[in-house]
Amino acid sequence: LIVGSGRSSAEANLFLTRALGIGSAPAFDVRTTTSAGFEASDLEGRQVVILNDTPAPSGRAGQALAEFVQGGGGLLVVAGERSAWPTDGPDLLPGTVGSPVDRTGRGGAIGFVDYSHPVFEVFAAPRSGDVTTARFFRYRPVEPGPSAAVLARFDDGNPALSERRVGAGTVLLWASSIDVFWN
C-alpha cells in the first residue's frame, strides 16, 4: 500500500507503482491511497505500507498502522518535503527526523552501505549496480534511537536508511525522497 499526499505526490507514486509493478518474483499487488483518505481497512491484505513523502496518520488510522506493524507488517517511511510525524502519532520511527538539509553543488552521495542486510544484498555481487553513485541534493538528518540500526549513511555521516523492529514488524526510514527533486 502506497500512501501519498495526494495530487502533488502523483508523480512519485506513479514511479513507485511502476517500479514495483515490473517485479514478477515475487509479484506485487500495489494499491495507492492518500494520507487524507487512509483508513484502517486499507491495511487488509497488505504486507507493506509505504508512507511516501506524506504526513503519518494519527488518531484511529495511526493506531491501526501501529497494530499492523506490531503484528508483523512492514513500514517504509520516505521522509521527503511533505513528510511529518505527529507528536501524538504511534511510536514507530527508528529515530528523530530533523528539518531538510541542502547539499549544494554536486550534492552528496551514499558513503556507507550494509551489504549484508537483505535490503542491499542484491547489490553485493559484482556488476549488480552501485547505490553509492546516486546524488542527493536534500535529505533530512536523523538521530537514531537506541533500538535503531543504520543500514546506509550519506557521505557526511548522517543516516540515509535506518531500521527498527517493532513487535513482529519492521520500520525502515529513508531520509530523502524517492523522486527526481531531492536526488
mmCIF file of C-alpha atoms in Angstrom:
data_model
loop_
_atom_site.group_PDB
_atom_site.id
_atom_site.type_symbol
_atom_site.label_atom_id
_atom_site.label_comp_id
_atom_site.label_asym_id
_atom_site.label_seq_id
_atom_site.Cartn_x
_atom_site.Cartn_y
_atom_site.Cartn_z
ATOM 1 C CA LEU A 1 0.000 0.000 0.000
ATOM 2 C CA ILE A 2 1.451 3.352 -1.051
ATOM 3 C CA VAL A 3 0.127 6.304 0.928
ATOM 4 C CA GLY A 4 0.855 9.662 -0.692
ATOM 5 C CA SER A 5 -0.033 13.288 -0.100
ATOM 6 C CA GLY A 6 -2.495 13.412 -2.961
ATOM 7 C CA ARG A 7 -2.180 15.212 -6.260
ATOM 8 C CA SER A 8 1.272 16.698 -5.500
ATOM 9 C CA SER A 9 2.783 13.243 -4.973
ATOM 10 C CA ALA A 10 1.178 11.651 -8.030
ATOM 11 C CA GLU A 11 4.479 11.533 -9.949
ATOM 12 C CA ALA A 12 6.372 9.857 -7.099
ATOM 13 C CA ASN A 13 3.540 7.371 -6.532
ATOM 14 C CA LEU A 14 3.427 6.622 -10.252
ATOM 15 C CA PHE A 15 7.170 5.890 -10.200
ATOM 16 C CA LEU A 16 6.785 3.566 -7.212
ATOM 17 C CA THR A 17 3.758 1.832 -8.679
ATOM 18 C CA ARG A 18 5.549 1.181 -11.981
ATOM 19 C CA ALA A 19 8.812 0.150 -10.320
ATOM 20 C CA LEU A 20 7.047 -2.364 -8.099
ATOM 21 C CA GLY A 21 4.753 -3.480 -10.925
ATOM 22 C CA ILE A 22 7.623 -4.900 -13.001
ATOM 23 C CA GLY A 23 8.533 -7.404 -10.290
ATOM 24 C CA SER A 24 7.477 -10.950 -11.009
ATOM 25 C CA ALA A 25 9.349 -12.970 -8.401
ATOM 26 C CA PRO A 26 7.501 -12.068 -6.263
ATOM 27 C CA ALA A 27 4.763 -10.114 -7.996
ATOM 28 C CA PHE A 28 3.397 -7.095 -6.135
ATOM 29 C CA ASP A 29 -0.251 -6.139 -5.775
ATOM 30 C CA VAL A 30 0.228 -2.379 -5.423
ATOM 31 C CA ARG A 31 -2.574 -0.180 -4.205
ATOM 32 C CA THR A 32 -2.447 3.546 -3.543
ATOM 33 C CA THR A 33 -4.330 5.974 -1.337
ATOM 34 C CA THR A 34 -3.832 9.459 0.016
ATOM 35 C CA SER A 35 -2.972 10.423 3.567
ATOM 36 C CA ALA A 36 -6.336 12.180 3.838
ATOM 37 C CA GLY A 37 -8.184 9.067 2.643
ATOM 38 C CA PHE A 38 -6.159 6.486 4.594
ATOM 39 C CA GLU A 39 -8.318 4.208 6.771
ATOM 40 C CA ALA A 40 -7.674 1.111 8.857
ATOM 41 C CA SER A 41 -9.500 -1.001 6.250
ATOM 42 C CA ASP A 42 -6.793 -0.082 3.688
ATOM 43 C CA LEU A 43 -4.394 -2.350 5.608
ATOM 44 C CA GLU A 44 -6.427 -5.520 4.970
ATOM 45 C CA GLY A 45 -4.425 -7.951 2.846
ATOM 46 C CA ARG A 46 -1.332 -5.726 2.805
ATOM 47 C CA GLN A 47 2.148 -6.759 3.930
ATOM 48 C CA VAL A 48 3.968 -3.450 3.474
ATOM 49 C CA VAL A 49 2.900 0.182 3.746
ATOM 50 C CA ILE A 50 4.937 2.989 2.171
ATOM 51 C CA LEU A 51 4.317 6.464 3.568
ATOM 52 C CA ASN A 52 5.662 8.270 0.525
ATOM 53 C CA ASP A 53 6.536 11.860 1.470
ATOM 54 C CA THR A 54 3.330 12.337 3.410
ATOM 55 C CA PRO A 55 2.291 13.085 6.979
ATOM 56 C CA ALA A 56 1.855 9.969 9.086
ATOM 57 C CA PRO A 57 -1.684 9.060 10.053
ATOM 58 C CA SER A 58 -2.849 9.926 13.538
ATOM 59 C CA GLY A 59 -5.852 9.036 15.639
ATOM 60 C CA ARG A 60 -7.631 5.775 14.778
ATOM 61 C CA ALA A 61 -5.757 5.339 11.485
ATOM 62 C CA GLY A 62 -2.420 5.875 13.242
ATOM 63 C CA GLN A 63 -3.315 3.285 15.868
ATOM 64 C CA ALA A 64 -4.306 0.823 13.120
ATOM 65 C CA LEU A 65 -0.927 1.389 11.438
ATOM 66 C CA ALA A 66 0.893 0.740 14.736
ATOM 67 C CA GLU A 67 -1.062 -2.503 15.257
ATOM 68 C CA PHE A 68 -0.313 -3.514 11.653
ATOM 69 C CA VAL A 69 3.442 -3.122 12.207
ATOM 70 C CA GLN A 70 3.423 -4.750 15.657
ATOM 71 C CA GLY A 71 1.572 -7.692 14.128
ATOM 72 C CA GLY A 72 4.298 -8.298 11.531
ATOM 73 C CA GLY A 73 3.701 -5.710 8.829
ATOM 74 C CA GLY A 74 6.407 -3.679 7.166
ATOM 75 C CA LEU A 75 6.501 0.103 7.027
ATOM 76 C CA LEU A 76 8.741 2.277 4.844
ATOM 77 C CA VAL A 77 8.687 5.969 5.736
ATOM 78 C CA VAL A 78 10.031 8.204 2.957
ATOM 79 C CA ALA A 79 10.970 11.470 4.691
ATOM 80 C CA GLY A 80 10.648 13.995 1.887
ATOM 81 C CA GLU A 81 9.396 17.594 1.847
ATOM 82 C CA ARG A 82 5.807 16.869 2.954
ATOM 83 C CA SER A 83 6.519 14.120 5.459
ATOM 84 C CA ALA A 84 5.760 14.715 9.108
ATOM 85 C CA TRP A 85 5.267 12.599 12.177
ATOM 86 C CA PRO A 86 2.696 13.972 14.615
ATOM 87 C CA THR A 87 3.650 14.143 18.279
ATOM 88 C CA ASP A 88 0.551 12.086 19.068
ATOM 89 C CA GLY A 89 1.396 9.555 16.337
ATOM 90 C CA PRO A 90 2.379 5.968 17.073
ATOM 91 C CA ASP A 91 5.925 5.323 18.341
ATOM 92 C CA LEU A 92 7.299 3.582 15.256
ATOM 93 C CA LEU A 93 10.190 5.591 13.819
ATOM 94 C CA PRO A 94 13.779 4.398 14.271
ATOM 95 C CA GLY A 95 14.876 7.917 15.154
ATOM 96 C CA THR A 96 14.101 11.606 15.366
ATOM 97 C CA VAL A 97 13.773 13.329 11.994
ATOM 98 C CA GLY A 98 15.063 16.882 11.513
ATOM 99 C CA SER A 99 14.381 19.657 9.011
ATOM 100 C CA PRO A 100 15.662 19.261 5.427
ATOM 101 C CA VAL A 101 19.357 19.881 4.746
ATOM 102 C CA ASP A 102 20.515 21.200 1.367
ATOM 103 C CA ARG A 103 23.626 19.719 -0.252
ATOM 104 C CA THR A 104 24.503 22.406 -2.773
ATOM 105 C CA GLY A 105 26.759 21.975 -5.778
ATOM 106 C CA ARG A 106 27.246 18.365 -6.815
ATOM 107 C CA GLY A 107 25.175 17.115 -3.896
ATOM 108 C CA GLY A 108 26.057 14.285 -1.571
ATOM 109 C CA ALA A 109 26.271 10.535 -2.017
ATOM 110 C CA ILE A 110 25.850 7.354 -0.037
ATOM 111 C CA GLY A 111 29.112 6.746 1.819
ATOM 112 C CA PHE A 112 28.292 3.534 3.723
ATOM 113 C CA VAL A 113 26.021 0.595 2.908
ATOM 114 C CA ASP A 114 25.452 -2.548 4.972
ATOM 115 C CA TYR A 115 25.506 -5.018 2.070
ATOM 116 C CA SER A 116 24.836 -7.916 4.456
ATOM 117 C CA HIS A 117 21.295 -6.612 5.108
ATOM 118 C CA PRO A 118 18.548 -8.145 2.914
ATOM 119 C CA VAL A 119 17.603 -4.697 1.570
ATOM 120 C CA PHE A 120 21.038 -4.280 -0.021
ATOM 121 C CA GLU A 121 22.283 -7.840 -0.580
ATOM 122 C CA VAL A 122 21.187 -7.744 -4.233
ATOM 123 C CA PHE A 123 23.881 -5.064 -4.756
ATOM 124 C CA ALA A 124 26.655 -7.075 -3.042
ATOM 125 C CA ALA A 125 27.588 -9.160 -6.086
ATOM 126 C CA PRO A 126 29.878 -7.807 -8.837
ATOM 127 C CA ARG A 127 28.138 -5.912 -11.661
ATOM 128 C CA SER A 128 24.845 -5.740 -9.767
ATOM 129 C CA GLY A 129 24.565 -1.963 -9.512
ATOM 130 C CA ASP A 130 26.118 0.639 -7.275
ATOM 131 C CA VAL A 131 23.851 2.553 -4.911
ATOM 132 C CA THR A 132 26.720 4.876 -3.976
ATOM 133 C CA THR A 133 26.657 6.665 -7.345
ATOM 134 C CA ALA A 134 23.284 8.369 -6.740
ATOM 135 C CA ARG A 135 23.469 12.100 -5.949
ATOM 136 C CA PHE A 136 21.430 13.631 -3.104
ATOM 137 C CA PHE A 137 20.656 17.338 -3.045
ATOM 138 C CA ARG A 138 18.407 17.279 0.033
ATOM 139 C CA TYR A 139 17.843 14.944 2.943
ATOM 140 C CA ARG A 140 16.529 15.011 6.485
ATOM 141 C CA PRO A 141 19.030 14.423 9.293
ATOM 142 C CA VAL A 142 18.057 11.531 11.565
ATOM 143 C CA GLU A 143 19.132 10.986 15.148
ATOM 144 C CA PRO A 144 18.874 7.191 15.507
ATOM 145 C CA GLY A 145 17.069 5.869 18.570
ATOM 146 C CA PRO A 146 18.600 3.254 20.879
ATOM 147 C CA SER A 147 16.884 0.341 19.107
ATOM 148 C CA ALA A 148 17.692 1.532 15.574
ATOM 149 C CA ALA A 149 20.158 0.039 13.119
ATOM 150 C CA VAL A 150 21.679 2.330 10.486
ATOM 151 C CA LEU A 151 21.813 0.434 7.180
ATOM 152 C CA ALA A 152 23.187 3.234 4.999
ATOM 153 C CA ARG A 153 24.784 6.626 5.616
ATOM 154 C CA PHE A 154 25.328 9.677 3.462
ATOM 155 C CA ASP A 155 28.942 10.669 2.818
ATOM 156 C CA ASP A 156 28.725 13.262 5.623
ATOM 157 C CA GLY A 157 27.846 10.536 8.158
ATOM 158 C CA ASN A 158 24.122 11.235 8.501
ATOM 159 C CA PRO A 159 21.866 8.164 8.347
ATOM 160 C CA ALA A 160 20.257 7.568 4.947
ATOM 161 C CA LEU A 161 18.352 4.379 5.831
ATOM 162 C CA SER A 162 17.532 3.274 9.366
ATOM 163 C CA GLU A 163 15.670 0.229 10.613
ATOM 164 C CA ARG A 164 13.751 -0.556 13.789
ATOM 165 C CA ARG A 165 11.944 -3.714 14.823
ATOM 166 C CA VAL A 166 8.542 -3.003 16.372
ATOM 167 C CA GLY A 167 6.860 -6.088 17.768
ATOM 168 C CA ALA A 168 6.893 -8.633 14.933
ATOM 169 C CA GLY A 169 7.214 -5.932 12.249
ATOM 170 C CA THR A 170 9.898 -3.726 10.777
ATOM 171 C CA VAL A 171 10.059 0.009 10.103
ATOM 172 C CA LEU A 172 12.522 1.474 7.599
ATOM 173 C CA LEU A 173 13.138 5.220 7.499
ATOM 174 C CA TRP A 174 14.572 6.665 4.261
ATOM 175 C CA ALA A 175 15.902 10.168 4.971
ATOM 176 C CA SER A 176 15.323 11.621 1.496
ATOM 177 C CA SER A 177 12.682 11.476 -1.184
ATOM 178 C CA ILE A 178 12.392 8.878 -3.930
ATOM 179 C CA ASP A 179 11.760 11.283 -6.759
ATOM 180 C CA VAL A 180 13.834 13.460 -9.082
ATOM 181 C CA PHE A 181 13.628 16.595 -6.925
ATOM 182 C CA TRP A 182 15.833 15.721 -3.921
ATOM 183 C CA ASN A 183 18.057 13.159 -5.615
#
